[in-house]
Every structure is written in C-alpha cells, then in structure tokens.
Amino acid sequence: MENDESKEIVNAQPEDTERHGKKNIMVGTVLGYVSLALSIISGLLYTPWIISSIGKSSYGLYTLCNSLINLFLFDFGLSSTINTFLSRYRAKGETDKIKHFIGVINKLYLLIDIVIIVVFVVVYFLIDYIYVGLTPDERESFKTVFLIAAAFSVVSFPATILSGVLESYEEFIWQKVIDIVNKLLYIAFTALAITMGWGLLSLVIVNSGAGLICIIIRLLLVRFKLKIKTDFKAPFIKSELKGILAFSIWAAVESVASRLIFNITPTILGIVSDSSNIAVFGIVSSLEGYVYTFGAVMSGFFLPKIARIQNSSEGKEDETKRIDNLAVKVGKIQFIILALVEVGFACCGKEFIMLWMKDESYLPAYYGVMIIIIYQLVYVPQLVYFTAMYSKGYIKDLAIAAIAKAIVNLGLSFLFSWLWGAFGACLSIAIARVFELVLENIYYKKRLHVDLAGFFKKVYLRTLIPSLICLAIGLVEHFFLPFSTLVNFFIIMGSIVVVYCALTPFVSMTKDDRTFLKGLIARR
C-alpha cells in the first residue's frame, strides 16, 4: 500500500504535479552534472593510475569483462516498461494498479535472472574458444574476474526495478544523489585497492561493492519513502500481462540491439585483434560516454512529464504542439552544451589524450572519438522525441531502427576491426548509428507527426554559428600555440569557453529562451 505522500503526488492537481516535477528535474539536472564531474575527474585521474598499476594488458581484460557482462545483463526492456507504465498510471491517477504491476514485474525479473545465470555459466566454459586473440595467461585471468563480475550482476539484476520506480515517481534528486554516492565509493575503494597493490581482481570487487551499497539505498527509498511493498502474490492477469509482455519484448529487442554496438566491440576486437586495441577502445568508450552524458543529463527526466502531456492534451494537434515545444526547449539546451564539449575536444582532444595518458599508443583513440561524437550533436537533442515514442507505445519502431543499426555494425565491425583495429571498430559504429538516426527521424515524423523541419531550424541552425566561430578560433590558436604544457592547454580551452559563452545567449538563443533559462536559474 502506498503512503499518504505518494498518494498525494499521484492525486495532486496538475499544476502541483507539474511544479513537483519541474523542481526535481531542475535539481536533478544540477546533481547530474555533479555526478558527471566526479565521473570525469575520477576517469582522468584513475585511468592512467589503474593502467600503470595493473598494466595495459590487465586493463584491456578489465574493459573486456565489463563489456561482456553488460552485453548479457540487459533487462529485457523491463526497466523502460516500469517507467512507462507507472508514469501512465500516475498521470491517470490509477493508484490501485501500481502495487499489482510492481508485483508482476518482480516475478518476471526473477525468471529472467535464472536465464542469465545459465547464460553466464555457458559463456564461462567457452572463454577459451571465444577469445583466441588473448594469450593463455590472459584467458585464465579473465575467467577469474568474469566469475566475480557475473556473480554481482546476477545478484543486482532484480534490483533494476528500483530505478524504474524512482524515475516514474520523479525522484530524480534521489537518483542523482545515489549516483554521486556510487562515484564517491568507487573513488575511495579504487584508491585503496591500487594503493595496497591488490591488482586487477580487487578492481572488480570494489566496483561491485560500491554498486551493492547503492542498491541497498534504492531499496530503502522505495520501501520506506514511497512505502511500496513487493506483492509476490499478485496474480498474472492475462489481459494486463499481454500488454506488458508485448511492450517489454520490443523494448528488449531495442535494448539488446543497442548493446550490440559498444558492448560487443571489445569481444570482436578480442577475436580479430588484440588486448592493446581493446584498451584503446576502452578509452574511446569512456570519452564518448562522457560527451554523451554532458548533453543528455536531463533526458531521462521527461517520461512522466510527457505522459502528463499526452493525458491532458486537447486533441492530437495540441499534444503534438506541446511535445514540439518541449523538444525544442530541451533540445536547444542539450545542443548548446554538447557543441561546446565537442568543439573543445576537436581542438584539444589529441593533446588532451597525450597529457592524460602520457602514451602515444593511445592517440588513435582521438580519431575514434571524433568520428563517433559528431553523431551525438544530432541524436542527443532529439531524445525528447525518442522518449515520446516510448510513452506512446511505439517501441516496435525504435526496435526496428536499433536492429538495423546492429546489423550494419556487425556486418562492418569484423572487417573494419581486422583491418584497422580500434579505429575500424569506431568507424563501423559511426556508420551504423547514422543509419539508425535516419530511420528514427522517419518514425518521429510518421508516428508523432512532429515538426522536424522547424525543430532542425530552431535547434541546430542558429546554435551552430557560435560553435563554428569557436572551432575556427581554437584551430588558429592550436597552430600558433603548441601544446607543450598544461598552461597552453588551459589558455586555448579557456578562450573557447569564454567566446562561446559570450556569443551563445545572443546568437543561438531567442528572447524566450533567455527568459526560460533565467527562470530556471531563479527557481534554483
């Protein structure tokens, strides 16, 4: 049974619910950037330290282990299903369906967990036959870390439901606080493991330990703050189960196909290349993840809001207009942030990697990152449309686009990785992602009837001008001021940031945009 607080949120007047959501989105966004800053700082400081402590080969195995676990540890779309269905129930005030729904989902998670155990056991016994690109000693080390990571994954998988519940209740502040706690624990535990010289095995253990603590925190929040109990006696009602499974199956297909991009690449490199290229791709994957997160920090916050728009709109035309307005407002902010990051990396990325890693063998990571992150400039600002597709139930279309991406990537990745190593893998990913993006835009227009032409004009065209000016400035400075020291690095980066921040409010943003941004800052 839900407590008075959760009922109050569900049954509140629309303006109260909207105000509650805006506050959580605003503070959650700020905390999201704090969490991202911790990730970047720990990554910048710890990655070279980890590699120097355990060696490049062991770091490649560490990357391979994480990617393999993540490849199989998908949730069959159930976390997206949880967020989508609970957001719908809350938007409609159907509080009686929430407890029953969570009980059914818990049963499904436990069944899937059993399947995952079987998959991990099979993979373990096939390691010697799959990873022929690794040496015998590397394969033995990999088996040990795989066992530990797999055990934690099996334990943590059923807890995935907790994040979906917190997001559907718009508890974004708590979600980001937990992310920050996770980062701080990882930093502390990793520093201890490296200082004590415990090696590769300890890194996997401390990473798992930090994750387990955060799972317990989420469980306590759902149980004692939201007062939601798991009802394992909840019956499978055929009509409801059919709808849940239909959505979840396509969400699972979309999730699996998307994971085949980054998580399968280290495995492909392990088959046709070597641990050195896996390590380089690990750097690419980390940097690409940081760039993506810079622009997409608040994208996951809008499913409940979109559900309210779809439930309260006065007809299809009104709904489309309101989604378009939200997409433009959010997309423009995402593009402005992401463009600055990408211009900075384009001008300073190669030298940044050298200053960071102090090893020329990682320089190919710069070219790999560049061909991948350009795609993010178009994709990330459209995430509101992607979320609206989920909320409307058009998950099949997104799954088809993801399948097409996976097929293109698999068709090219083995050949490109064999020819050019980590760079070839990145080239394959870039081509496959562009293919998916084209299909998604077709579906946005067909299913949501949104004004994509207006979106492109309002979000991309005007916002590109400061980016191009700063790119030119950065390249000129780069030519006349070689990166021999950190001082030169910060001079060029600082000038790019100053010019960009001075131009953007007046060139890229309209008066309404500036008013909207001032309102956000004032509310904070």
Coordinates of C-alpha atoms in Angstrom, one line a residue:
M1 CA 0.0 0.0 0.0
E2 CA 1.3 3.5 -0.8
N3 CA 1.8 6.1 1.9
D4 CA 0.0 9.4 2.1
E5 CA 2.9 11.2 0.4
S6 CA 3.0 9.0 -2.7
K7 CA -0.8 9.2 -3.0
E8 CA -0.6 13.0 -2.6
I9 CA 1.8 13.1 -5.6
V10 CA -0.3 10.9 -7.8
N11 CA -3.6 12.6 -7.0
A12 CA -2.3 16.2 -6.8
Q13 CA -3.7 18.9 -9.0
P14 CA -2.0 19.1 -12.4
E15 CA -0.2 22.4 -11.5
D16 CA 1.1 20.9 -8.2
T17 CA 2.3 17.7 -10.0
E18 CA 4.0 19.9 -12.7
R19 CA 5.7 22.1 -10.1
H20 CA 6.9 18.9 -8.2
G21 CA 8.3 17.5 -11.5
K22 CA 10.0 20.8 -12.5
K23 CA 11.7 21.1 -9.2
N24 CA 13.0 17.6 -9.3
I25 CA 14.1 18.0 -13.0
M26 CA 15.9 21.2 -12.2
V27 CA 17.8 20.0 -9.1
G28 CA 18.3 16.5 -10.6
T29 CA 20.0 18.2 -13.6
V30 CA 22.4 20.1 -11.4
L31 CA 23.2 16.9 -9.4
G32 CA 23.5 15.1 -12.7
Y33 CA 26.4 17.4 -13.7
V34 CA 28.0 17.0 -10.3
S35 CA 27.9 13.2 -10.8
L36 CA 29.3 13.7 -14.3
A37 CA 32.1 15.9 -13.0
L38 CA 33.0 13.2 -10.5
S39 CA 33.0 10.6 -13.3
I40 CA 35.2 12.7 -15.4
I41 CA 37.6 13.6 -12.6
S42 CA 37.9 10.0 -11.4
G43 CA 38.3 8.8 -15.0
L44 CA 41.0 11.3 -15.8
L45 CA 43.0 10.7 -12.6
Y46 CA 42.3 7.0 -12.2
T47 CA 42.6 5.5 -15.7
P48 CA 46.3 6.3 -16.1
W49 CA 46.9 5.2 -12.5
I50 CA 45.0 2.0 -13.0
I51 CA 46.9 1.2 -16.2
S52 CA 50.2 2.0 -14.7
S53 CA 49.4 -0.2 -11.7
I54 CA 47.9 -3.3 -13.3
G55 CA 49.4 -2.9 -16.9
K56 CA 47.8 -2.3 -20.3
S57 CA 47.0 -6.0 -20.8
S58 CA 45.1 -6.3 -17.5
Y59 CA 43.3 -3.0 -18.2
G60 CA 42.2 -4.5 -21.6
L61 CA 40.9 -7.5 -19.7
Y62 CA 39.0 -5.2 -17.2
T63 CA 37.4 -3.4 -20.2
L64 CA 36.5 -6.7 -21.8
C65 CA 35.0 -8.1 -18.7
N66 CA 32.8 -5.1 -18.1
S67 CA 31.6 -5.1 -21.7
L68 CA 30.8 -8.8 -21.8
I69 CA 28.8 -8.6 -18.5
N70 CA 26.9 -5.5 -19.8
L71 CA 26.2 -7.3 -23.1
F72 CA 24.2 -10.0 -21.4
L73 CA 22.9 -8.1 -18.4
F74 CA 20.1 -6.4 -20.2
D75 CA 16.7 -6.3 -18.5
F76 CA 14.6 -7.3 -21.5
G77 CA 13.2 -3.8 -21.6
L78 CA 11.5 -4.2 -18.2
S79 CA 13.1 -1.0 -16.7
S80 CA 11.7 1.0 -19.6
T81 CA 8.4 -0.8 -19.2
I82 CA 8.3 0.0 -15.5
N83 CA 8.9 3.7 -16.0
T84 CA 6.4 3.9 -18.9
F85 CA 3.5 2.1 -17.3
L86 CA 3.9 3.6 -13.8
S87 CA 4.1 7.1 -15.4
R88 CA 0.9 6.4 -17.2
Y89 CA -0.8 5.1 -14.1
R90 CA 0.3 8.1 -12.1
A91 CA -0.8 10.5 -14.8
K92 CA -4.3 9.0 -14.8
G93 CA -4.4 8.6 -11.0
E94 CA -4.8 4.8 -11.2
T95 CA -3.1 4.1 -7.9
D96 CA -4.7 0.7 -7.5
K97 CA -2.8 -0.7 -10.4
I98 CA 0.7 0.3 -9.2
K99 CA 1.2 -2.3 -6.4
H100 CA -0.2 -5.1 -8.6
F101 CA 2.0 -4.1 -11.6
I102 CA 5.2 -4.0 -9.5
G103 CA 4.4 -7.5 -8.1
V104 CA 4.1 -8.9 -11.6
I105 CA 7.3 -7.2 -12.8
N106 CA 9.2 -8.6 -9.8
K107 CA 8.2 -12.1 -10.8
L108 CA 9.3 -11.5 -14.4
Y109 CA 12.7 -10.2 -13.2
L110 CA 13.4 -13.3 -11.1
L111 CA 12.6 -15.6 -14.0
I112 CA 14.9 -13.7 -16.3
D113 CA 17.6 -13.8 -13.6
I114 CA 17.6 -17.6 -13.8
V115 CA 18.1 -17.4 -17.6
I116 CA 21.1 -15.0 -17.1
I117 CA 22.7 -17.5 -14.7
V118 CA 22.5 -20.2 -17.3
V119 CA 24.0 -17.8 -20.0
F120 CA 26.9 -16.8 -17.8
V121 CA 27.8 -20.4 -17.0
V122 CA 27.8 -21.3 -20.7
V123 CA 30.0 -18.3 -21.5
Y124 CA 32.4 -19.1 -18.8
F125 CA 33.1 -22.6 -20.2
L126 CA 33.5 -21.1 -23.8
I127 CA 36.0 -18.4 -22.9
D128 CA 39.0 -20.4 -24.2
Y129 CA 37.2 -21.0 -27.5
I130 CA 35.9 -17.4 -28.0
Y131 CA 38.8 -15.2 -27.1
V132 CA 41.6 -16.7 -29.2
G133 CA 43.2 -13.3 -29.6
L134 CA 44.2 -13.4 -25.9
T135 CA 47.2 -15.3 -24.5
P136 CA 46.6 -18.4 -22.3
D137 CA 47.6 -16.4 -19.2
E138 CA 45.2 -13.6 -20.1
R139 CA 42.3 -16.0 -20.6
E140 CA 42.9 -17.5 -17.1
S141 CA 43.0 -14.1 -15.5
F142 CA 39.8 -13.2 -17.4
K143 CA 38.0 -16.2 -16.1
T144 CA 38.6 -15.2 -12.5
V145 CA 37.4 -11.6 -12.9
F146 CA 34.4 -12.8 -15.0
L147 CA 33.2 -15.0 -12.2
I148 CA 33.2 -12.2 -9.7
A149 CA 31.6 -9.7 -12.0
A150 CA 29.0 -12.2 -13.2
A151 CA 28.1 -13.1 -9.6
F152 CA 27.5 -9.5 -8.7
S153 CA 25.4 -9.0 -11.8
V154 CA 23.1 -11.9 -11.0
V155 CA 22.5 -10.5 -7.5
S156 CA 22.0 -6.9 -8.7
F157 CA 19.8 -7.6 -11.7
P158 CA 16.4 -8.0 -9.9
A159 CA 17.2 -4.6 -8.3
T160 CA 17.0 -2.9 -11.6
I161 CA 13.3 -2.4 -11.0
L162 CA 14.1 0.1 -8.2
S163 CA 15.5 2.7 -10.6
G164 CA 12.4 2.5 -12.8
V165 CA 10.1 3.0 -9.8
L166 CA 12.1 6.1 -8.6
E167 CA 12.1 7.6 -12.0
S168 CA 8.4 7.1 -12.5
Y169 CA 7.8 8.9 -9.2
E170 CA 10.1 11.7 -10.4
E171 CA 12.6 11.1 -7.6
F172 CA 15.4 12.4 -9.8
I173 CA 17.1 14.2 -6.9
W174 CA 17.5 10.9 -5.0
Q175 CA 18.6 9.1 -8.2
K176 CA 21.4 11.5 -8.8
V177 CA 22.4 11.6 -5.1
I178 CA 22.8 7.8 -5.3
D179 CA 24.8 8.2 -8.4
I180 CA 27.1 10.6 -6.6
V181 CA 27.4 8.2 -3.7
N182 CA 28.3 5.5 -6.1
K183 CA 31.0 7.6 -7.7
L184 CA 32.5 8.6 -4.3
L185 CA 32.5 5.0 -3.1
Y186 CA 34.2 3.9 -6.3
I187 CA 36.9 6.5 -6.0
A188 CA 37.6 5.6 -2.4
F189 CA 37.6 1.9 -2.9
T190 CA 39.6 2.0 -6.0
A191 CA 42.2 4.3 -4.4
L192 CA 42.5 1.8 -1.6
A193 CA 42.8 -1.2 -3.9
I194 CA 45.5 0.5 -6.0
T195 CA 47.5 1.8 -3.0
M196 CA 47.5 -1.6 -1.5
G197 CA 48.6 -3.2 -4.8
W198 CA 45.8 -5.7 -4.8
G199 CA 45.7 -5.9 -8.6
L200 CA 43.0 -6.5 -11.3
L201 CA 40.9 -8.7 -9.2
S202 CA 40.4 -6.1 -6.5
L203 CA 39.2 -3.5 -9.0
V204 CA 36.3 -5.8 -10.0
I205 CA 35.5 -6.5 -6.3
V206 CA 35.4 -2.8 -5.2
N207 CA 33.3 -1.8 -8.2
S208 CA 30.8 -4.5 -7.3
G209 CA 30.8 -3.5 -3.6
A210 CA 30.0 0.2 -4.5
G211 CA 27.1 -1.0 -6.7
L212 CA 25.8 -3.2 -4.0
I213 CA 25.7 -0.4 -1.4
C214 CA 23.7 1.8 -3.8
I215 CA 21.2 -1.0 -4.5
I216 CA 20.5 -1.2 -0.7
I217 CA 19.9 2.6 -0.6
R218 CA 17.4 2.4 -3.5
L219 CA 15.7 -0.5 -1.8
L220 CA 15.3 1.5 1.4
L221 CA 13.9 4.6 -0.5
V222 CA 11.3 2.6 -2.3
R223 CA 10.3 0.6 0.8
F224 CA 10.3 3.4 3.4
K225 CA 9.9 6.7 1.4
L226 CA 7.5 5.6 -1.2
K227 CA 6.0 2.9 1.0
I228 CA 5.8 0.5 -1.9
K229 CA 5.9 -3.2 -1.0
T230 CA 6.5 -6.1 -3.4
D231 CA 3.4 -8.2 -3.7
F232 CA 4.7 -11.6 -4.8
K233 CA 1.2 -13.0 -4.6
A234 CA 0.0 -10.6 -7.3
P235 CA -1.7 -12.8 -10.0
F236 CA -0.8 -12.8 -13.7
I237 CA -3.9 -11.2 -15.3
K238 CA -3.9 -12.4 -18.9
S239 CA -5.0 -9.1 -20.5
E240 CA -2.5 -7.0 -18.5
L241 CA 0.3 -9.5 -18.9
K242 CA -0.2 -9.5 -22.6
G243 CA 0.2 -5.7 -22.8
I244 CA 3.3 -5.7 -20.5
L245 CA 5.0 -8.6 -22.4
A246 CA 4.2 -7.0 -25.9
F247 CA 5.9 -3.8 -24.8
S248 CA 8.7 -5.5 -23.0
I249 CA 9.6 -7.8 -25.8
W250 CA 10.1 -5.0 -28.2
A251 CA 11.9 -2.9 -25.6
A252 CA 14.2 -5.9 -25.0
V253 CA 14.9 -6.1 -28.7
E254 CA 15.8 -2.4 -28.8
S255 CA 18.0 -2.8 -25.7
V256 CA 19.8 -5.8 -27.0
A257 CA 20.4 -4.3 -30.4
S258 CA 21.7 -1.1 -28.9
R259 CA 24.1 -3.0 -26.6
L260 CA 25.5 -4.8 -29.6
I261 CA 27.2 -1.6 -30.6
F262 CA 29.6 -0.7 -27.8
N263 CA 29.5 -3.8 -25.6
I264 CA 30.2 -6.3 -28.3
T265 CA 33.1 -4.4 -29.8
P266 CA 35.7 -5.4 -27.3
T267 CA 34.7 -9.0 -27.9
I268 CA 35.1 -8.6 -31.7
L269 CA 38.5 -7.0 -31.1
G270 CA 39.4 -9.9 -28.8
I271 CA 38.6 -12.2 -31.7
V272 CA 40.2 -10.4 -34.6
S273 CA 42.7 -8.1 -32.9
D274 CA 44.5 -8.0 -29.5
S275 CA 44.3 -6.6 -25.9
S276 CA 46.1 -3.4 -26.9
N277 CA 43.3 -2.4 -29.3
I278 CA 40.8 -3.4 -26.7
A279 CA 42.5 -1.0 -24.3
V280 CA 42.4 1.8 -26.9
F281 CA 38.7 1.2 -27.5
G282 CA 38.2 1.3 -23.7
I283 CA 39.5 4.9 -23.8
V284 CA 37.2 5.7 -26.7
S285 CA 34.2 4.2 -24.9
S286 CA 34.9 6.2 -21.8
L287 CA 35.4 9.6 -23.6
E288 CA 32.3 9.0 -25.8
G289 CA 30.3 8.2 -22.7
Y290 CA 31.3 11.5 -21.1
V291 CA 30.5 13.5 -24.2
Y292 CA 27.1 11.9 -24.5
T293 CA 26.3 12.4 -20.8
F294 CA 27.2 16.1 -21.0
G295 CA 24.3 16.7 -23.3
A296 CA 21.9 14.0 -22.1
V297 CA 22.0 14.5 -18.3
M298 CA 18.3 15.6 -18.1
S299 CA 16.9 13.5 -21.0
G300 CA 15.7 10.6 -18.8
F301 CA 13.7 13.0 -16.7
F302 CA 10.8 13.7 -19.1
L303 CA 8.9 10.5 -19.4
P304 CA 6.4 11.4 -16.6
K305 CA 6.0 14.9 -18.0
I306 CA 5.3 13.6 -21.5
A307 CA 2.8 11.1 -20.1
R308 CA 1.0 14.1 -18.5
I309 CA 1.1 16.0 -21.7
Q310 CA -0.4 13.0 -23.6
N311 CA -3.1 12.5 -20.9
S312 CA -4.1 16.2 -20.6
S313 CA -3.9 17.5 -24.2
E314 CA -7.0 18.7 -26.0
G315 CA -6.6 16.6 -29.1
K316 CA -3.8 15.3 -31.3
E317 CA -2.8 18.7 -32.6
D318 CA -2.4 20.2 -29.1
E319 CA -0.4 17.2 -28.0
T320 CA 2.0 17.4 -30.9
K321 CA 2.5 21.2 -30.4
R322 CA 3.3 20.7 -26.7
I323 CA 5.7 17.9 -27.4
D324 CA 7.4 20.0 -30.2
N325 CA 7.7 22.9 -27.8
L326 CA 9.3 20.7 -25.1
A327 CA 11.6 19.1 -27.6
V328 CA 12.9 22.5 -28.9
K329 CA 13.4 23.9 -25.4
V330 CA 15.2 20.9 -24.1
G331 CA 17.0 20.1 -27.4
K332 CA 18.5 23.5 -27.7
I333 CA 20.0 23.4 -24.2
Q334 CA 21.4 19.9 -24.9
F335 CA 22.9 21.1 -28.3
I336 CA 24.5 24.2 -26.7
I337 CA 26.2 22.1 -24.0
L338 CA 27.2 19.3 -26.3
A339 CA 28.5 21.6 -29.1
L340 CA 30.9 23.3 -26.6
V341 CA 32.3 20.0 -25.5
E342 CA 32.7 18.7 -29.0
V343 CA 34.4 21.9 -30.3
G344 CA 36.8 21.7 -27.3
F345 CA 37.7 18.1 -28.0
A346 CA 38.1 18.7 -31.7
C347 CA 40.7 21.5 -31.0
C348 CA 42.4 19.9 -28.0
G349 CA 41.5 16.3 -27.9
K350 CA 44.7 14.8 -29.3
E351 CA 46.9 16.7 -26.9
F352 CA 44.5 16.1 -24.1
I353 CA 44.9 12.3 -24.5
M354 CA 48.7 12.7 -24.6
L355 CA 48.7 14.8 -21.4
W356 CA 46.3 12.4 -19.8
M357 CA 47.7 9.0 -20.8
K358 CA 51.3 10.0 -21.5
D359 CA 51.5 7.2 -24.1
E360 CA 51.4 7.7 -27.9
S361 CA 49.9 4.2 -28.4
Y362 CA 46.5 5.7 -27.2
L363 CA 46.5 8.5 -29.8
P364 CA 44.2 6.5 -32.2
A365 CA 41.5 7.0 -29.5
Y366 CA 41.3 10.7 -30.6
Y367 CA 40.3 9.8 -34.2
G368 CA 37.9 7.1 -32.9
V369 CA 36.1 9.5 -30.5
M370 CA 35.8 12.3 -33.1
I371 CA 34.0 10.1 -35.7
I372 CA 31.6 8.9 -33.1
I373 CA 30.7 12.0 -31.1
I374 CA 29.8 14.1 -34.2
Y375 CA 26.7 11.9 -34.4
Q376 CA 25.7 12.9 -30.8
L377 CA 25.2 16.5 -32.0
V378 CA 22.1 15.4 -33.9
Y379 CA 21.0 12.5 -31.8
V380 CA 21.0 13.8 -28.2
P381 CA 18.8 17.0 -28.8
Q382 CA 16.1 14.6 -30.2
L383 CA 15.9 12.5 -27.1
V384 CA 12.5 14.1 -26.1
Y385 CA 11.0 12.7 -29.3
F386 CA 12.6 9.3 -28.5
T387 CA 11.0 9.4 -25.1
A388 CA 7.6 10.4 -26.5
M389 CA 7.8 7.3 -28.8
Y390 CA 8.2 5.2 -25.7
S391 CA 5.4 6.9 -23.9
K392 CA 3.0 6.4 -26.8
G393 CA 3.9 2.7 -27.1
Y394 CA 5.7 2.9 -30.5
I395 CA 8.6 0.8 -29.1
K396 CA 8.4 -1.6 -32.1
D397 CA 9.6 1.2 -34.5
L398 CA 12.5 2.1 -32.2
A399 CA 13.4 -1.6 -32.0
I400 CA 13.4 -2.0 -35.8
A401 CA 15.8 1.0 -36.1
A402 CA 18.1 -0.5 -33.5
I403 CA 18.1 -3.9 -35.2
A404 CA 19.0 -2.2 -38.5
K405 CA 21.9 -0.4 -36.6
A406 CA 23.1 -3.7 -35.1
I407 CA 23.0 -5.5 -38.5
V408 CA 25.0 -2.7 -40.2
N409 CA 27.5 -2.7 -37.3
L410 CA 28.0 -6.4 -37.2
G411 CA 28.4 -6.5 -41.0
L412 CA 31.2 -4.0 -40.9
S413 CA 32.8 -4.4 -37.5
F414 CA 34.6 -7.7 -38.0
L415 CA 36.2 -6.5 -41.3
F416 CA 37.0 -2.9 -40.1
S417 CA 38.4 -4.1 -36.8
W418 CA 40.6 -6.7 -38.6
L419 CA 41.9 -4.0 -41.0
W420 CA 42.3 -1.0 -38.7
G421 CA 41.8 -2.3 -35.1
A422 CA 40.1 0.1 -32.6
F423 CA 39.7 2.9 -35.2
G424 CA 38.0 0.5 -37.6
A425 CA 35.6 -0.5 -34.9
C426 CA 34.7 3.1 -34.3
L427 CA 34.2 3.7 -38.0
S428 CA 31.7 0.8 -38.1
I429 CA 29.8 2.2 -35.1
A430 CA 29.6 5.7 -36.6
I431 CA 28.1 4.4 -39.9
A432 CA 25.6 2.1 -38.1
R433 CA 24.5 4.9 -35.8
V434 CA 23.8 7.3 -38.7
F435 CA 21.7 4.6 -40.4
E436 CA 19.6 4.3 -37.2
L437 CA 19.2 8.0 -36.8
V438 CA 17.7 8.4 -40.3
L439 CA 15.2 5.6 -39.5
E440 CA 14.3 7.2 -36.2
N441 CA 13.6 10.6 -37.8
I442 CA 11.3 8.9 -40.3
Y443 CA 9.4 7.3 -37.4
Y444 CA 9.2 10.5 -35.4
K445 CA 7.5 12.2 -38.4
K446 CA 5.2 9.2 -39.2
R447 CA 4.1 8.4 -35.7
L448 CA 4.3 11.6 -33.7
H449 CA 3.6 14.0 -36.6
V450 CA 6.1 16.4 -35.2
D451 CA 7.5 19.4 -37.0
L452 CA 11.1 18.1 -37.6
A453 CA 11.9 20.9 -40.1
G454 CA 11.0 23.5 -37.5
F455 CA 13.0 21.6 -34.9
F456 CA 16.1 21.4 -37.1
K457 CA 15.8 25.1 -37.8
K458 CA 15.3 26.2 -34.2
V459 CA 17.7 23.9 -32.5
Y460 CA 20.5 23.2 -35.0
L461 CA 21.0 26.1 -37.4
R462 CA 21.2 29.1 -35.1
T463 CA 23.1 27.2 -32.5
L464 CA 25.8 26.1 -34.9
I465 CA 27.1 29.7 -35.5
P466 CA 28.9 30.1 -32.2
S467 CA 30.3 26.6 -32.5
L468 CA 31.8 27.2 -35.9
I469 CA 33.3 30.5 -34.7
C470 CA 34.9 28.9 -31.7
L471 CA 36.1 26.0 -33.7
A472 CA 38.0 28.4 -36.0
I473 CA 39.4 30.3 -33.1
G474 CA 40.6 27.1 -31.4
L475 CA 42.3 25.7 -34.6
V476 CA 44.1 29.0 -35.2
E477 CA 45.3 29.1 -31.6
H478 CA 46.3 25.5 -31.9
F479 CA 48.5 26.4 -34.9
F480 CA 50.3 29.3 -33.2
L481 CA 50.4 27.9 -29.6
P482 CA 51.7 24.3 -29.5
F483 CA 50.5 22.1 -26.6
S484 CA 53.8 21.8 -24.8
T485 CA 52.4 22.4 -21.3
L486 CA 49.1 22.3 -19.4
V487 CA 49.2 26.1 -19.3
N488 CA 48.8 26.3 -23.1
F489 CA 46.0 23.7 -22.9
F490 CA 44.0 25.8 -20.5
I491 CA 44.7 29.0 -22.4
I492 CA 43.1 27.6 -25.6
M493 CA 40.3 25.8 -23.8
G494 CA 39.6 28.9 -21.7
S495 CA 39.4 31.2 -24.7
I496 CA 37.0 28.8 -26.5
V497 CA 34.7 28.7 -23.4
V498 CA 34.7 32.5 -22.9
V499 CA 33.9 33.3 -26.6
Y500 CA 31.3 30.6 -26.8
C501 CA 29.5 31.7 -23.6
A502 CA 29.6 35.3 -24.8
L503 CA 28.1 34.6 -28.2
T504 CA 25.6 31.9 -27.4
P505 CA 23.0 33.9 -25.4
F506 CA 22.6 36.4 -28.2
V507 CA 23.2 34.4 -31.3
S508 CA 21.8 31.0 -30.5
M509 CA 19.0 31.9 -28.0
T510 CA 15.8 33.8 -28.6
K511 CA 14.4 36.2 -26.0
D512 CA 12.0 33.5 -24.9
D513 CA 15.0 31.1 -24.5
R514 CA 16.8 33.6 -22.3
T515 CA 13.7 34.2 -20.2
F516 CA 13.3 30.4 -19.8
L517 CA 16.9 30.0 -18.7
K518 CA 16.7 32.9 -16.3
G519 CA 13.6 31.3 -14.8
L520 CA 15.4 28.1 -14.2
I521 CA 18.3 29.8 -12.5
A522 CA 15.9 32.0 -10.4
R523 CA 14.0 28.9 -9.2
R524 CA 17.2 27.2 -8.2

